[in-house]
Tab-separated table of N, CA and C in Angstrom:
chain	number	residue	atom	x	y	z
H	1	MET	N	-49.109	-25.983	-29.177
H	1	MET	CA	-49.258	-25.872	-27.617
H	1	MET	C	-50.486	-25.939	-27.446
H	2	ARG	N	-50.795	-27.183	-26.400
H	2	ARG	CA	-52.133	-26.999	-25.940
H	2	ARG	C	-52.442	-25.673	-25.271
H	3	GLU	N	-53.823	-25.889	-25.256
H	3	GLU	CA	-54.519	-24.512	-24.401
H	3	GLU	C	-53.906	-24.707	-22.840
H	4	ARG	N	-54.091	-25.723	-22.050
H	4	ARG	CA	-53.689	-25.977	-20.965
H	4	ARG	C	-51.973	-25.552	-20.497
H	5	ASP	N	-51.246	-25.742	-21.484
H	5	ASP	CA	-49.854	-25.222	-21.314
H	5	ASP	C	-49.731	-23.816	-21.446
H	6	ARG	N	-50.369	-23.330	-22.453
H	6	ARG	CA	-50.372	-21.631	-22.505
H	6	ARG	C	-51.140	-21.351	-21.378
H	7	ILE	N	-51.999	-22.166	-20.773
H	7	ILE	CA	-52.685	-21.627	-19.015
H	7	ILE	C	-51.575	-21.312	-18.286
H	8	TRP	N	-51.276	-22.449	-18.274
H	8	TRP	CA	-49.786	-22.593	-17.136
H	8	TRP	C	-48.806	-21.541	-17.362
H	9	LYS	N	-48.131	-21.496	-18.765
H	9	LYS	CA	-47.476	-20.449	-18.780
H	9	LYS	C	-48.151	-19.132	-18.425
H	10	MET	N	-49.224	-18.783	-18.575
H	10	MET	CA	-49.646	-17.467	-18.337
H	10	MET	C	-49.601	-17.472	-16.961
H	11	VAL	N	-50.059	-18.155	-16.229
H	11	VAL	CA	-49.697	-18.426	-14.506
H	11	VAL	C	-48.774	-18.310	-13.935
H	12	PHE	N	-47.627	-19.078	-14.522
H	12	PHE	CA	-45.992	-18.813	-14.041
H	12	PHE	C	-45.525	-17.317	-14.459
H	13	ALA	N	-46.032	-16.712	-15.570
H	13	ALA	CA	-45.735	-15.566	-15.947
H	13	ALA	C	-46.071	-14.167	-15.140
H	14	ALA	N	-47.211	-14.744	-14.728
H	14	ALA	CA	-48.091	-13.531	-13.574
H	14	ALA	C	-47.474	-13.677	-12.466
H	15	LEU	N	-46.785	-15.054	-12.054
H	15	LEU	CA	-46.299	-15.390	-10.416
H	15	LEU	C	-45.154	-14.423	-10.821
H	16	PHE	N	-44.067	-14.555	-11.675
H	16	PHE	CA	-42.879	-13.850	-12.020
H	16	PHE	C	-43.024	-12.250	-12.285
H	17	LEU	N	-43.937	-11.921	-12.826
H	17	LEU	CA	-44.210	-10.252	-12.637
H	17	LEU	C	-44.377	-10.002	-11.245
H	18	ALA	N	-45.488	-10.733	-10.475
H	18	ALA	CA	-45.936	-10.207	-9.359
H	18	ALA	C	-44.141	-10.579	-8.172
H	19	LEU	N	-43.378	-11.373	-8.330
H	19	LEU	CA	-41.859	-11.537	-7.819
H	19	LEU	C	-41.253	-10.215	-8.069
H	20	ALA	N	-41.289	-9.634	-9.326
H	20	ALA	CA	-40.508	-8.425	-9.724
H	20	ALA	C	-40.905	-7.435	-9.374
H	21	TYR	N	-42.352	-7.426	-8.706
H	21	TYR	CA	-42.959	-6.411	-8.367
H	21	TYR	C	-42.602	-6.287	-6.291
H	22	VAL	N	-42.278	-7.507	-6.387
H	22	VAL	CA	-42.105	-7.498	-4.576
H	22	VAL	C	-40.586	-7.681	-4.103
H	23	MET	N	-39.999	-8.429	-5.092
H	23	MET	CA	-38.405	-8.895	-4.442
H	23	MET	C	-37.973	-7.109	-4.220
H	24	PRO	N	-38.074	-6.249	-4.736
H	24	PRO	CA	-37.448	-4.790	-4.591
H	24	PRO	C	-37.387	-4.265	-3.337
H	25	TYR	N	-38.731	-4.623	-2.550
H	25	TYR	CA	-39.262	-4.770	-1.122
H	25	TYR	C	-38.467	-5.106	0.003
H	26	LEU	N	-38.419	-6.258	-0.447
H	26	LEU	CA	-37.232	-7.215	0.449
H	26	LEU	C	-36.020	-6.951	0.454
H	27	THR	N	-35.810	-6.766	-0.946
H	27	THR	CA	-34.026	-6.396	-0.526
H	27	THR	C	-33.725	-5.305	-0.592
H	28	GLY	N	-34.824	-4.109	-0.418
H	28	GLY	CA	-34.627	-2.830	-0.135
H	28	GLY	C	-34.686	-2.573	1.678
H	29	GLN	N	-34.510	-3.643	2.321
H	29	GLN	CA	-34.679	-3.931	3.698
H	29	GLN	C	-32.834	-3.838	4.378
H	30	VAL	N	-32.609	-3.993	3.111
H	30	VAL	CA	-30.874	-4.219	3.242
H	30	VAL	C	-30.372	-2.965	2.550
H	31	PRO	N	-30.404	-1.848	3.011
H	31	PRO	CA	-29.940	-0.486	2.116
H	31	PRO	C	-28.858	-0.624	1.227
H	32	GLN	N	-27.714	-1.253	1.988
H	32	GLN	CA	-26.104	-1.166	1.606
H	32	GLN	C	-26.236	-1.803	0.477
H	33	ILE	N	-26.735	-2.657	-0.010
H	33	ILE	CA	-26.656	-4.051	-0.791
H	33	ILE	C	-27.921	-4.279	-1.840
H	34	GLY	N	-29.299	-3.386	-1.245
H	34	GLY	CA	-30.559	-3.894	-1.816
H	34	GLY	C	-30.390	-3.885	-3.339
H	35	ALA	N	-30.353	-2.553	-3.643
H	35	ALA	CA	-30.329	-2.314	-5.086
H	35	ALA	C	-29.273	-2.778	-6.000
H	36	MET	N	-28.468	-3.365	-5.408
H	36	MET	CA	-26.988	-4.026	-6.076
H	36	MET	C	-27.406	-5.605	-6.637
H	37	LEU	N	-28.929	-6.106	-5.540
H	37	LEU	CA	-28.910	-7.367	-6.096
H	37	LEU	C	-29.395	-7.658	-7.149
H	38	CYS	N	-29.941	-6.561	-8.049
H	38	CYS	CA	-30.891	-6.805	-9.089
H	38	CYS	C	-32.166	-7.525	-8.840
H	39	PRO	N	-32.712	-6.969	-8.048
H	39	PRO	CA	-34.380	-7.990	-7.812
H	39	PRO	C	-35.178	-8.334	-8.806
H	40	MET	N	-35.349	-7.319	-9.453
H	40	MET	CA	-35.919	-7.708	-10.379
H	40	MET	C	-35.614	-8.569	-11.589
H	41	HIS	N	-34.404	-8.780	-11.510
H	41	HIS	CA	-34.084	-9.557	-12.722
H	41	HIS	C	-33.939	-11.045	-12.737
H	42	LEU	N	-33.842	-11.184	-11.203
H	42	LEU	CA	-34.189	-13.006	-11.211
H	42	LEU	C	-35.655	-13.334	-11.648
H	43	PRO	N	-36.852	-13.161	-11.122
H	43	PRO	CA	-37.852	-13.332	-12.054
H	43	PRO	C	-38.010	-13.042	-13.642
H	44	VAL	N	-37.287	-12.234	-14.217
H	44	VAL	CA	-37.653	-12.176	-15.290
H	44	VAL	C	-36.495	-13.034	-16.014
H	45	LEU	N	-35.260	-13.525	-15.660
H	45	LEU	CA	-34.694	-14.406	-16.300
H	45	LEU	C	-35.252	-15.934	-16.244
H	46	LEU	N	-35.772	-16.162	-14.851
H	46	LEU	CA	-36.401	-17.635	-14.843
H	46	LEU	C	-37.783	-17.659	-15.405
H	47	CYS	N	-38.503	-16.356	-15.814
H	47	CYS	CA	-39.549	-16.073	-16.615
H	47	CYS	C	-39.554	-16.536	-17.939
H	48	GLY	N	-38.333	-16.166	-18.556
H	48	GLY	CA	-37.817	-16.563	-19.788
H	48	GLY	C	-37.095	-18.069	-20.262
H	49	PHE	N	-36.839	-18.614	-19.222
H	49	PHE	CA	-36.274	-20.075	-19.081
H	49	PHE	C	-37.321	-21.145	-18.880
H	50	LEU	N	-38.129	-20.493	-17.975
H	50	LEU	CA	-39.324	-21.373	-17.913
H	50	LEU	C	-40.658	-21.276	-18.561
H	51	CYS	N	-40.814	-20.065	-19.273
H	51	CYS	CA	-42.385	-20.143	-19.816
H	51	CYS	C	-41.713	-19.317	-21.298
H	52	GLY	N	-40.910	-19.339	-21.375
H	52	GLY	CA	-40.442	-18.909	-22.974
H	52	GLY	C	-40.358	-17.616	-23.333
H	53	TRP	N	-39.625	-17.477	-24.467
H	53	TRP	CA	-39.147	-16.127	-24.749
H	53	TRP	C	-40.319	-14.901	-24.979
H	54	PRO	N	-41.533	-15.421	-25.419
H	54	PRO	CA	-42.716	-14.232	-25.422
H	54	PRO	C	-43.170	-13.547	-24.070
H	55	TRP	N	-43.095	-14.603	-22.895
H	55	TRP	CA	-43.383	-14.406	-21.623
H	55	TRP	C	-42.629	-13.508	-21.074
H	56	GLY	N	-41.391	-14.251	-21.064
H	56	GLY	CA	-39.931	-13.581	-20.692
H	56	GLY	C	-39.606	-12.083	-21.126
H	57	LEU	N	-39.825	-11.793	-22.373
H	57	LEU	CA	-39.957	-10.510	-22.850
H	57	LEU	C	-41.107	-9.389	-22.524
H	58	ALA	N	-42.444	-10.217	-22.182
H	58	ALA	CA	-43.113	-9.569	-22.032
H	58	ALA	C	-43.265	-9.031	-20.511
H	59	VAL	N	-42.990	-9.772	-19.500
H	59	VAL	CA	-42.756	-9.928	-18.201
H	59	VAL	C	-41.537	-8.993	-17.652
H	60	GLY	N	-40.587	-8.766	-18.422
H	60	GLY	CA	-39.532	-8.101	-18.537
H	60	GLY	C	-39.701	-6.374	-18.927
H	61	LEU	N	-40.390	-6.454	-20.073
H	61	LEU	CA	-40.885	-5.242	-20.648
H	61	LEU	C	-41.693	-4.350	-19.431
H	62	VAL	N	-43.028	-5.045	-18.645
H	62	VAL	CA	-43.867	-4.682	-18.037
H	62	VAL	C	-43.473	-4.231	-16.581
H	63	ALA	N	-42.638	-5.008	-15.692
H	63	ALA	CA	-42.412	-5.237	-14.771
H	63	ALA	C	-41.906	-3.630	-14.183
H	64	PRO	N	-40.886	-3.314	-14.907
H	64	PRO	CA	-40.451	-2.191	-14.182
H	64	PRO	C	-41.249	-0.764	-14.524
H	65	LEU	N	-42.033	-0.885	-15.274
H	65	LEU	CA	-42.865	0.470	-15.980
H	65	LEU	C	-43.983	0.303	-14.890
H	66	LEU	N	-44.769	-1.088	-14.587
H	66	LEU	CA	-45.650	-1.686	-13.742
H	66	LEU	C	-45.237	-0.809	-12.286
H	67	ARG	N	-43.803	-1.075	-11.727
H	67	ARG	CA	-43.547	-0.651	-10.600
H	67	ARG	C	-43.290	0.694	-10.604
H	68	SER	N	-42.815	1.406	-11.117
H	68	SER	CA	-42.982	2.787	-11.222
H	68	SER	C	-43.901	3.173	-11.652
H	69	MET	N	-45.096	3.108	-12.173
H	69	MET	CA	-46.188	3.664	-12.007
H	69	MET	C	-47.254	3.580	-10.757
H	70	LEU	N	-47.175	2.032	-9.626
H	70	LEU	CA	-47.771	1.918	-8.778
H	70	LEU	C	-47.117	2.128	-7.752
H	71	THR	N	-45.593	2.408	-7.685
H	71	THR	CA	-45.100	3.111	-6.193
H	71	THR	C	-44.885	4.735	-6.518
H	72	GLY	N	-45.401	5.297	-7.191
H	72	GLY	CA	-45.292	6.512	-7.344
H	72	GLY	C	-43.858	6.965	-7.653
H	73	GLY	N	-43.174	6.067	-8.690
H	73	GLY	CA	-42.023	6.544	-9.298
H	73	GLY	C	-40.582	5.858	-8.884
H	74	PHE	N	-40.933	4.678	-8.354
H	74	PHE	CA	-39.552	3.990	-7.924
H	74	PHE	C	-39.520	2.734	-8.745
H	75	PRO	N	-38.760	2.415	-9.808
H	75	PRO	CA	-37.914	3.180	-9.858
H	75	PRO	C	-38.412	4.291	-10.686
H	76	PRO	N	-37.661	5.806	-10.972
H	76	PRO	CA	-38.109	6.534	-11.769
H	76	PRO	C	-38.494	6.752	-13.052
H	77	MET	N	-39.356	6.500	-13.391
H	77	MET	CA	-40.281	6.365	-15.084
H	77	MET	C	-38.785	6.729	-15.551
H	78	PHE	N	-38.706	7.711	-16.252
H	78	PHE	CA	-37.405	8.205	-17.583
H	78	PHE	C	-36.516	8.869	-16.712
H	79	PRO	N	-35.131	8.255	-16.952
H	79	PRO	CA	-34.892	7.456	-18.005
H	79	PRO	C	-34.910	5.815	-17.033
H	80	THR	N	-34.563	5.705	-15.911
H	80	THR	CA	-34.697	4.516	-15.045
H	80	THR	C	-35.677	3.247	-15.547
H	81	ALA	N	-36.915	3.393	-15.139
H	81	ALA	CA	-37.407	2.241	-15.374
H	81	ALA	C	-37.802	1.876	-17.179
H	82	VAL	N	-37.745	3.001	-17.918
H	82	VAL	CA	-37.521	2.780	-19.656
H	82	VAL	C	-36.613	2.363	-19.605
H	83	CYS	N	-35.364	2.445	-19.297
H	83	CYS	CA	-34.014	1.540	-19.907
H	83	CYS	C	-34.023	0.250	-19.341
H	84	MET	N	-34.455	0.313	-18.084
H	84	MET	CA	-34.393	-1.166	-17.223
H	84	MET	C	-35.752	-1.984	-17.975
H	85	ALA	N	-36.621	-1.443	-18.570
H	85	ALA	CA	-37.968	-2.465	-18.733
H	85	ALA	C	-37.085	-3.052	-20.469
H	86	LEU	N	-36.131	-1.959	-20.764
H	86	LEU	CA	-35.517	-2.493	-22.513
H	86	LEU	C	-34.565	-3.756	-21.799
H	87	GLU	N	-33.897	-3.247	-20.631
H	87	GLU	CA	-32.948	-4.424	-20.636
H	87	GLU	C	-33.784	-5.607	-20.186
H	88	LEU	N	-34.479	-5.659	-19.053
H	88	LEU	CA	-35.291	-6.604	-18.891
H	88	LEU	C	-35.742	-7.624	-19.923
H	89	ALA	N	-36.289	-6.512	-20.829
H	89	ALA	CA	-37.033	-7.601	-22.171
H	89	ALA	C	-36.223	-8.320	-22.731
H	90	ALA	N	-34.658	-7.973	-23.206
H	90	ALA	CA	-33.909	-8.422	-23.694
H	90	ALA	C	-33.524	-9.530	-22.648
H	91	TYR	N	-33.481	-9.633	-21.306
H	91	TYR	CA	-32.940	-10.926	-20.671
H	91	TYR	C	-34.146	-12.038	-20.801
H	92	GLY	N	-35.324	-11.715	-20.938
H	92	GLY	CA	-36.301	-12.399	-21.144
H	92	GLY	C	-36.415	-13.235	-22.426
H	93	ALA	N	-36.307	-12.488	-23.223
H	93	ALA	CA	-36.380	-12.995	-24.731
H	93	ALA	C	-35.252	-13.807	-25.072
H	94	ILE	N	-33.772	-13.696	-24.521
H	94	ILE	CA	-32.889	-13.957	-24.703
H	94	ILE	C	-32.828	-15.297	-24.125
H	95	THR	N	-33.070	-15.712	-22.675
H	95	THR	CA	-33.024	-16.751	-22.234
H	95	THR	C	-34.154	-17.544	-22.663
H	96	GLY	N	-35.017	-17.221	-22.746
H	96	GLY	CA	-36.146	-18.048	-23.618
H	96	GLY	C	-35.718	-18.386	-24.858
H	97	LEU	N	-35.286	-17.816	-25.749
H	97	LEU	CA	-34.761	-17.985	-27.343
H	97	LEU	C	-34.033	-19.204	-27.315
H	98	MET	N	-32.636	-18.627	-26.066
H	98	MET	CA	-31.649	-19.849	-26.312
H	98	MET	C	-32.263	-21.118	-25.558
H	99	HIS	N	-32.619	-20.799	-24.597
H	99	HIS	CA	-32.910	-22.408	-23.666
H	99	HIS	C	-34.153	-23.052	-24.765
H	100	ARG	N	-34.849	-22.633	-25.620
H	100	ARG	CA	-35.499	-23.452	-26.543
H	100	ARG	C	-34.855	-24.082	-27.644
H	101	LEU	N	-33.863	-23.260	-28.198
H	101	LEU	CA	-32.520	-24.000	-28.963
H	101	LEU	C	-31.613	-24.758	-28.604
H	102	LEU	N	-31.080	-24.418	-27.889
H	102	LEU	CA	-29.828	-25.312	-27.518
H	102	LEU	C	-30.233	-26.584	-26.667
H	103	PRO	N	-29.532	-27.583	-26.395
H	103	PRO	CA	-29.883	-28.744	-25.740
H	103	PRO	C	-30.112	-27.787	-24.232
H	104	ARG	N	-30.384	-29.020	-23.285
H	104	ARG	CA	-31.385	-28.441	-21.962
H	104	ARG	C	-29.826	-29.301	-21.034
H	105	LYS	N	-28.949	-28.590	-21.249
H	105	LYS	CA	-27.856	-29.094	-20.380
H	105	LYS	C	-27.462	-28.131	-19.283
H	106	ARG	N	-26.560	-28.289	-18.093
H	106	ARG	CA	-26.522	-27.227	-17.368
H	106	ARG	C	-25.121	-26.168	-18.590
H	107	SER	N	-24.492	-26.712	-18.731
H	107	SER	CA	-23.421	-25.768	-19.511
H	107	SER	C	-24.291	-24.796	-20.302
H	108	PHE	N	-25.420	-25.400	-21.288
H	108	PHE	CA	-26.253	-24.328	-22.284
H	108	PHE	C	-27.202	-23.589	-21.347
H	109	ILE	N	-27.317	-23.929	-19.919
H	109	ILE	CA	-28.288	-22.974	-19.314
H	109	ILE	C	-27.077	-21.685	-19.042
H	110	TYR	N	-25.860	-22.128	-18.334
H	110	TYR	CA	-25.079	-20.866	-18.339
H	110	TYR	C	-24.762	-20.074	-19.390
H	111	CYS	N	-24.501	-20.862	-20.578
H	111	CYS	CA	-24.543	-20.098	-21.656
H	111	CYS	C	-25.470	-19.495	-22.118
H	112	SER	N	-27.030	-19.572	-22.079
H	112	SER	CA	-28.178	-18.599	-22.067
H	112	SER	C	-28.062	-17.488	-21.182
H	113	LEU	N	-27.751	-18.037	-19.911
H	113	LEU	CA	-28.023	-17.078	-19.016
H	113	LEU	C	-26.714	-15.953	-19.303
H	114	LEU	N	-25.400	-16.047	-19.299
H	114	LEU	CA	-24.468	-15.207	-19.705
H	114	LEU	C	-24.670	-14.526	-20.973
H	115	THR	N	-25.360	-15.117	-21.697
H	115	THR	CA	-25.193	-14.078	-23.114
H	115	THR	C	-26.384	-13.205	-22.753
H	116	ALA	N	-27.448	-13.766	-22.177
H	116	ALA	CA	-28.668	-12.644	-21.738
H	116	ALA	C	-28.158	-11.733	-21.368
H	117	MET	N	-27.456	-11.938	-20.005
H	117	MET	CA	-26.838	-10.840	-18.989
H	117	MET	C	-26.120	-9.827	-19.649
H	118	ILE	N	-25.501	-10.381	-20.911
H	118	ILE	CA	-24.146	-9.247	-21.462
H	118	ILE	C	-24.785	-8.481	-22.603
H	119	VAL	N	-25.902	-9.222	-23.264
H	119	VAL	CA	-26.793	-8.608	-24.061
H	119	VAL	C	-27.854	-7.523	-23.297
H	120	GLY	N	-28.344	-7.943	-22.244
H	120	GLY	CA	-29.244	-6.909	-21.736
H	120	GLY	C	-28.532	-6.240	-21.118
H	121	ARG	N	-27.509	-6.205	-20.684
H	121	ARG	CA	-26.801	-4.936	-19.904
H	121	ARG	C	-26.525	-4.007	-21.130
H	122	MET	N	-26.162	-4.592	-22.406
H	122	MET	CA	-25.624	-3.576	-23.611
H	122	MET	C	-26.686	-3.011	-23.868
H	123	VAL	N	-27.783	-3.510	-23.880
H	123	VAL	CA	-29.120	-2.913	-24.466
H	123	VAL	C	-29.638	-1.539	-23.303
H	124	TRP	N	-29.666	-2.020	-22.093
H	124	TRP	CA	-29.473	-0.603	-21.135
H	124	TRP	C	-28.600	0.322	-21.388
H	125	GLY	N	-27.196	-0.208	-21.760
H	125	GLY	CA	-26.487	1.104	-21.496
H	125	GLY	C	-26.608	2.002	-23.032
H	126	ALA	N	-26.819	1.290	-24.092
H	126	ALA	CA	-27.455	1.976	-25.133
H	126	ALA	C	-28.858	2.984	-24.706
H	127	ALA	N	-29.517	2.228	-24.239
H	127	ALA	CA	-30.854	3.008	-24.171
H	127	ALA	C	-30.644	4.055	-23.230
H	128	MET	N	-29.710	3.966	-21.947
H	128	MET	CA	-29.212	5.001	-21.342
H	128	MET	C	-28.549	6.333	-22.017
H	129	PHE	N	-27.661	5.847	-22.969
H	129	PHE	CA	-27.029	6.372	-23.883
H	129	PHE	C	-27.752	7.814	-24.275
H	130	VAL	N	-28.951	6.709	-25.147
H	130	VAL	CA	-29.983	7.491	-26.093
H	130	VAL	C	-31.134	8.354	-24.869
H	131	CYS	N	-31.053	7.569	-24.099
H	131	CYS	CA	-32.192	8.896	-23.277
H	131	CYS	C	-31.774	9.691	-22.858
H	132	LEU	N	-30.217	9.647	-21.909
H	132	LEU	CA	-29.832	10.830	-21.785
H	132	LEU	C	-29.249	11.874	-22.244
H	133	GLY	N	-29.151	11.337	-23.620
H	133	GLY	CA	-28.402	12.049	-24.658
H	133	GLY	C	-29.702	13.044	-25.185
H	134	ALA	N	-30.639	12.359	-25.348
H	134	ALA	CA	-32.018	12.955	-25.698
H	134	ALA	C	-32.233	14.300	-24.943
H	135	SER	N	-32.245	13.893	-23.825
H	135	SER	CA	-32.627	14.906	-22.406
H	135	SER	C	-31.177	16.062	-21.793
H	136	GLY	N	-30.516	15.990	-22.687
H	136	GLY	CA	-28.963	16.343	-22.787
H	136	GLY	C	-28.016	16.417	-22.008
H	137	GLY	N	-28.328	15.586	-21.161
H	137	GLY	CA	-27.240	14.918	-20.508
H	137	GLY	C	-26.312	14.023	-21.281
H	138	SER	N	-25.314	13.529	-19.965
H	138	SER	CA	-24.512	12.527	-20.912
H	138	SER	C	-24.118	10.909	-20.230
H	139	PHE	N	-23.810	9.983	-21.083
H	139	PHE	CA	-23.982	9.072	-20.193
H	139	PHE	C	-22.440	8.474	-20.977
H	140	GLY	N	-21.196	8.075	-20.469
H	140	GLY	CA	-20.165	7.640	-21.101
H	140	GLY	C	-19.838	6.342	-20.145
H	141	PHE	N	-18.682	5.639	-21.048
H	141	PHE	CA	-18.578	4.333	-20.781
H	141	PHE	C	-18.251	3.956	-19.100
H	142	SER	N	-17.354	5.244	-18.393
H	142	SER	CA	-17.178	4.908	-17.107
H	142	SER	C	-18.553	4.786	-16.522
H	143	ALA	N	-19.580	5.218	-16.424
H	143	ALA	CA	-21.043	5.340	-15.958
H	143	ALA	C	-21.645	3.940	-16.318
H	144	PHE	N	-21.404	3.775	-17.714
H	144	PHE	CA	-21.897	2.249	-18.303
H	144	PHE	C	-21.385	0.814	-17.337
H	145	LEU	N	-20.053	1.255	-17.370
H	145	LEU	CA	-19.298	-0.113	-16.306
H	145	LEU	C	-19.615	0.136	-14.920
H	146	ALA	N	-19.355	1.439	-14.106
H	146	ALA	CA	-20.393	1.583	-12.946
H	146	ALA	C	-21.668	0.742	-12.584
H	147	GLY	N	-22.465	1.236	-13.726
H	147	GLY	CA	-24.105	0.700	-13.844
H	147	GLY	C	-24.240	-0.592	-13.995
H	148	ALA	N	-23.768	-0.880	-15.209
H	148	ALA	CA	-23.725	-2.469	-15.560
H	148	ALA	C	-23.213	-3.335	-14.897
H	149	PHE	N	-21.637	-3.068	-14.321
H	149	PHE	CA	-20.984	-4.273	-13.680
H	149	PHE	C	-20.412	-3.744	-12.156
H	150	THR	N	-20.055	-2.785	-12.260
H	150	THR	CA	-19.631	-2.528	-10.888
H	150	THR	C	-20.463	-2.589	-9.623
H	151	ASN	N	-21.314	-1.725	-9.820
H	151	ASN	CA	-22.615	-1.823	-8.679
H	151	ASN	C	-23.385	-3.136	-8.831
H	152	ALA	N	-23.732	-3.566	-9.873
H	152	ALA	CA	-24.353	-4.815	-9.828
H	152	ALA	C	-23.717	-5.910	-9.362
H	153	MET	N	-22.436	-5.869	-9.364
H	153	MET	CA	-21.648	-7.146	-8.901
H	153	MET	C	-22.451	-8.143	-8.068
H	154	PRO	N	-22.935	-8.091	-6.800
H	154	PRO	CA	-23.773	-8.749	-6.073
H	154	PRO	C	-24.862	-9.426	-6.694
H	155	GLY	N	-25.424	-8.771	-7.758
H	155	GLY	CA	-26.793	-9.471	-8.196
H	155	GLY	C	-26.215	-10.080	-9.190
H	156	ILE	N	-25.179	-9.978	-10.092
H	156	ILE	CA	-24.449	-10.902	-10.832
H	156	ILE	C	-24.449	-12.350	-10.362
H	157	LEU	N	-23.369	-12.078	-9.108
H	157	LEU	CA	-23.242	-13.305	-8.397
H	157	LEU	C	-24.117	-14.166	-8.134
H	158	VAL	N	-25.042	-13.433	-7.765
H	158	VAL	CA	-26.347	-14.414	-7.141
H	158	VAL	C	-27.515	-15.006	-8.592
H	159	GLN	N	-27.417	-14.065	-9.286
H	159	GLN	CA	-27.922	-14.484	-10.737
H	159	GLN	C	-27.103	-15.819	-11.169
H	160	LEU	N	-25.874	-15.513	-11.317
H	160	LEU	CA	-25.250	-16.615	-11.653
H	160	LEU	C	-24.943	-18.096	-10.659
H	161	VAL	N	-25.809	-17.982	-9.348
H	161	VAL	CA	-25.547	-19.095	-8.495
H	161	VAL	C	-26.710	-19.969	-8.530
H	162	LEU	N	-28.067	-18.630	-8.335
H	162	LEU	CA	-29.407	-19.077	-8.318
H	162	LEU	C	-30.080	-19.455	-9.680
H	163	VAL	N	-29.912	-18.850	-10.666
H	163	VAL	CA	-30.856	-19.229	-12.070
H	163	VAL	C	-30.424	-20.706	-12.436
H	164	PRO	N	-29.602	-21.106	-12.523
H	164	PRO	CA	-29.262	-22.402	-13.291
H	164	PRO	C	-29.683	-23.267	-12.402
H	165	VAL	N	-29.424	-23.291	-10.952
H	165	VAL	CA	-29.841	-24.282	-9.985
H	165	VAL	C	-31.515	-24.274	-10.047
H	166	LEU	N	-32.091	-22.875	-9.982
H	166	LEU	CA	-33.712	-23.022	-9.990
H	166	LEU	C	-34.139	-23.616	-11.399
H	167	VAL	N	-33.479	-23.156	-12.191
H	167	VAL	CA	-33.449	-23.955	-13.948
H	167	VAL	C	-33.856	-25.201	-13.710
H	168	MET	N	-32.872	-25.553	-13.197
H	168	MET	CA	-32.658	-27.306	-13.573
H	168	MET	C	-33.549	-27.954	-12.382
H	169	LEU	N	-33.749	-27.166	-11.405
H	169	LEU	CA	-35.043	-28.018	-10.301
H	169	LEU	C	-36.337	-27.604	-11.319
H	170	LEU	N	-36.825	-26.638	-11.797
H	170	LEU	CA	-38.085	-26.303	-11.967
H	170	LEU	C	-38.432	-26.762	-13.414
H	171	ASP	N	-37.109	-26.947	-14.202
H	171	ASP	CA	-37.541	-27.182	-15.753
H	171	ASP	C	-37.846	-28.625	-16.209
H	172	ARG	N	-38.803	-29.048	-15.523
H	172	ARG	CA	-38.548	-30.394	-15.851
H	172	ARG	C	-40.514	-30.428	-16.192
H	173	PRO	N	-40.513	-31.601	-17.140
H	173	PRO	CA	-42.176	-31.834	-17.560
H	173	PRO	C	-43.081	-31.911	-16.465
H	174	LYS	N	-42.700	-32.631	-15.527
H	174	LYS	CA	-43.685	-33.030	-14.666
H	174	LYS	C	-43.765	-31.591	-13.710
H	175	PHE	N	-42.812	-30.586	-13.412
H	175	PHE	CA	-42.906	-29.266	-12.489
H	175	PHE	C	-44.168	-28.298	-13.176
H	176	LEU	N	-43.965	-28.451	-14.477
H	176	LEU	CA	-44.851	-27.381	-14.929
H	176	LEU	C	-46.161	-27.737	-15.847
H	177	GLN	N	-46.384	-28.634	-15.697
H	177	GLN	CA	-47.438	-29.639	-16.398
H	177	GLN	C	-48.662	-29.761	-15.417
H	178	PRO	N	-49.963	-29.211	-15.961
H	178	PRO	CA	-50.982	-29.341	-15.050
H	178	PRO	C	-51.239	-30.671	-14.464
H	179	ARG	N	-51.560	-31.041	-13.263
H	179	ARG	CA	-52.192	-32.414	-12.998
H	179	ARG	C	-53.722	-32.536	-13.124
H	180	ASP	N	-53.685	-33.692	-13.741
H	180	ASP	CA	-55.396	-34.184	-13.915
H	180	ASP	C	-56.060	-34.310	-12.924
């Protein structure tokens, strides 16, 4: 990969990290559904698709931890931010890997997105189970379903609508290439 391409991917990854930091402030203005929109997920998913799996993994891993440290505990570092970091890292890595390996067609964008969303939520559930179990708590299947799907349904719908459209618009050779 050319040095210029690496720099552009780094710039876009930084933009997605900044969006992951800022978006919860925007959606938090609507308290009833703000957190349910999963605002940090969108930039990480897009980063995986557009910058590749290493950048998607890195942005996903760093975003919740950085936000927790810089905002004084929102989301709380343990277990929320730690488990969310693993979930988002899985999102970024899987979308990036699958998008690189599969043909660049609409159906495969959805396939990559759905796979990442399912695996990421499973990673989150496993991490919550381990973290809460290690601290003497419990995390049952009903808590997993509520946290991963029921409470996140508005965010899941937004992701299913916006991410493929944005990937199709932005994943063009001319868009991510620097101009001479």
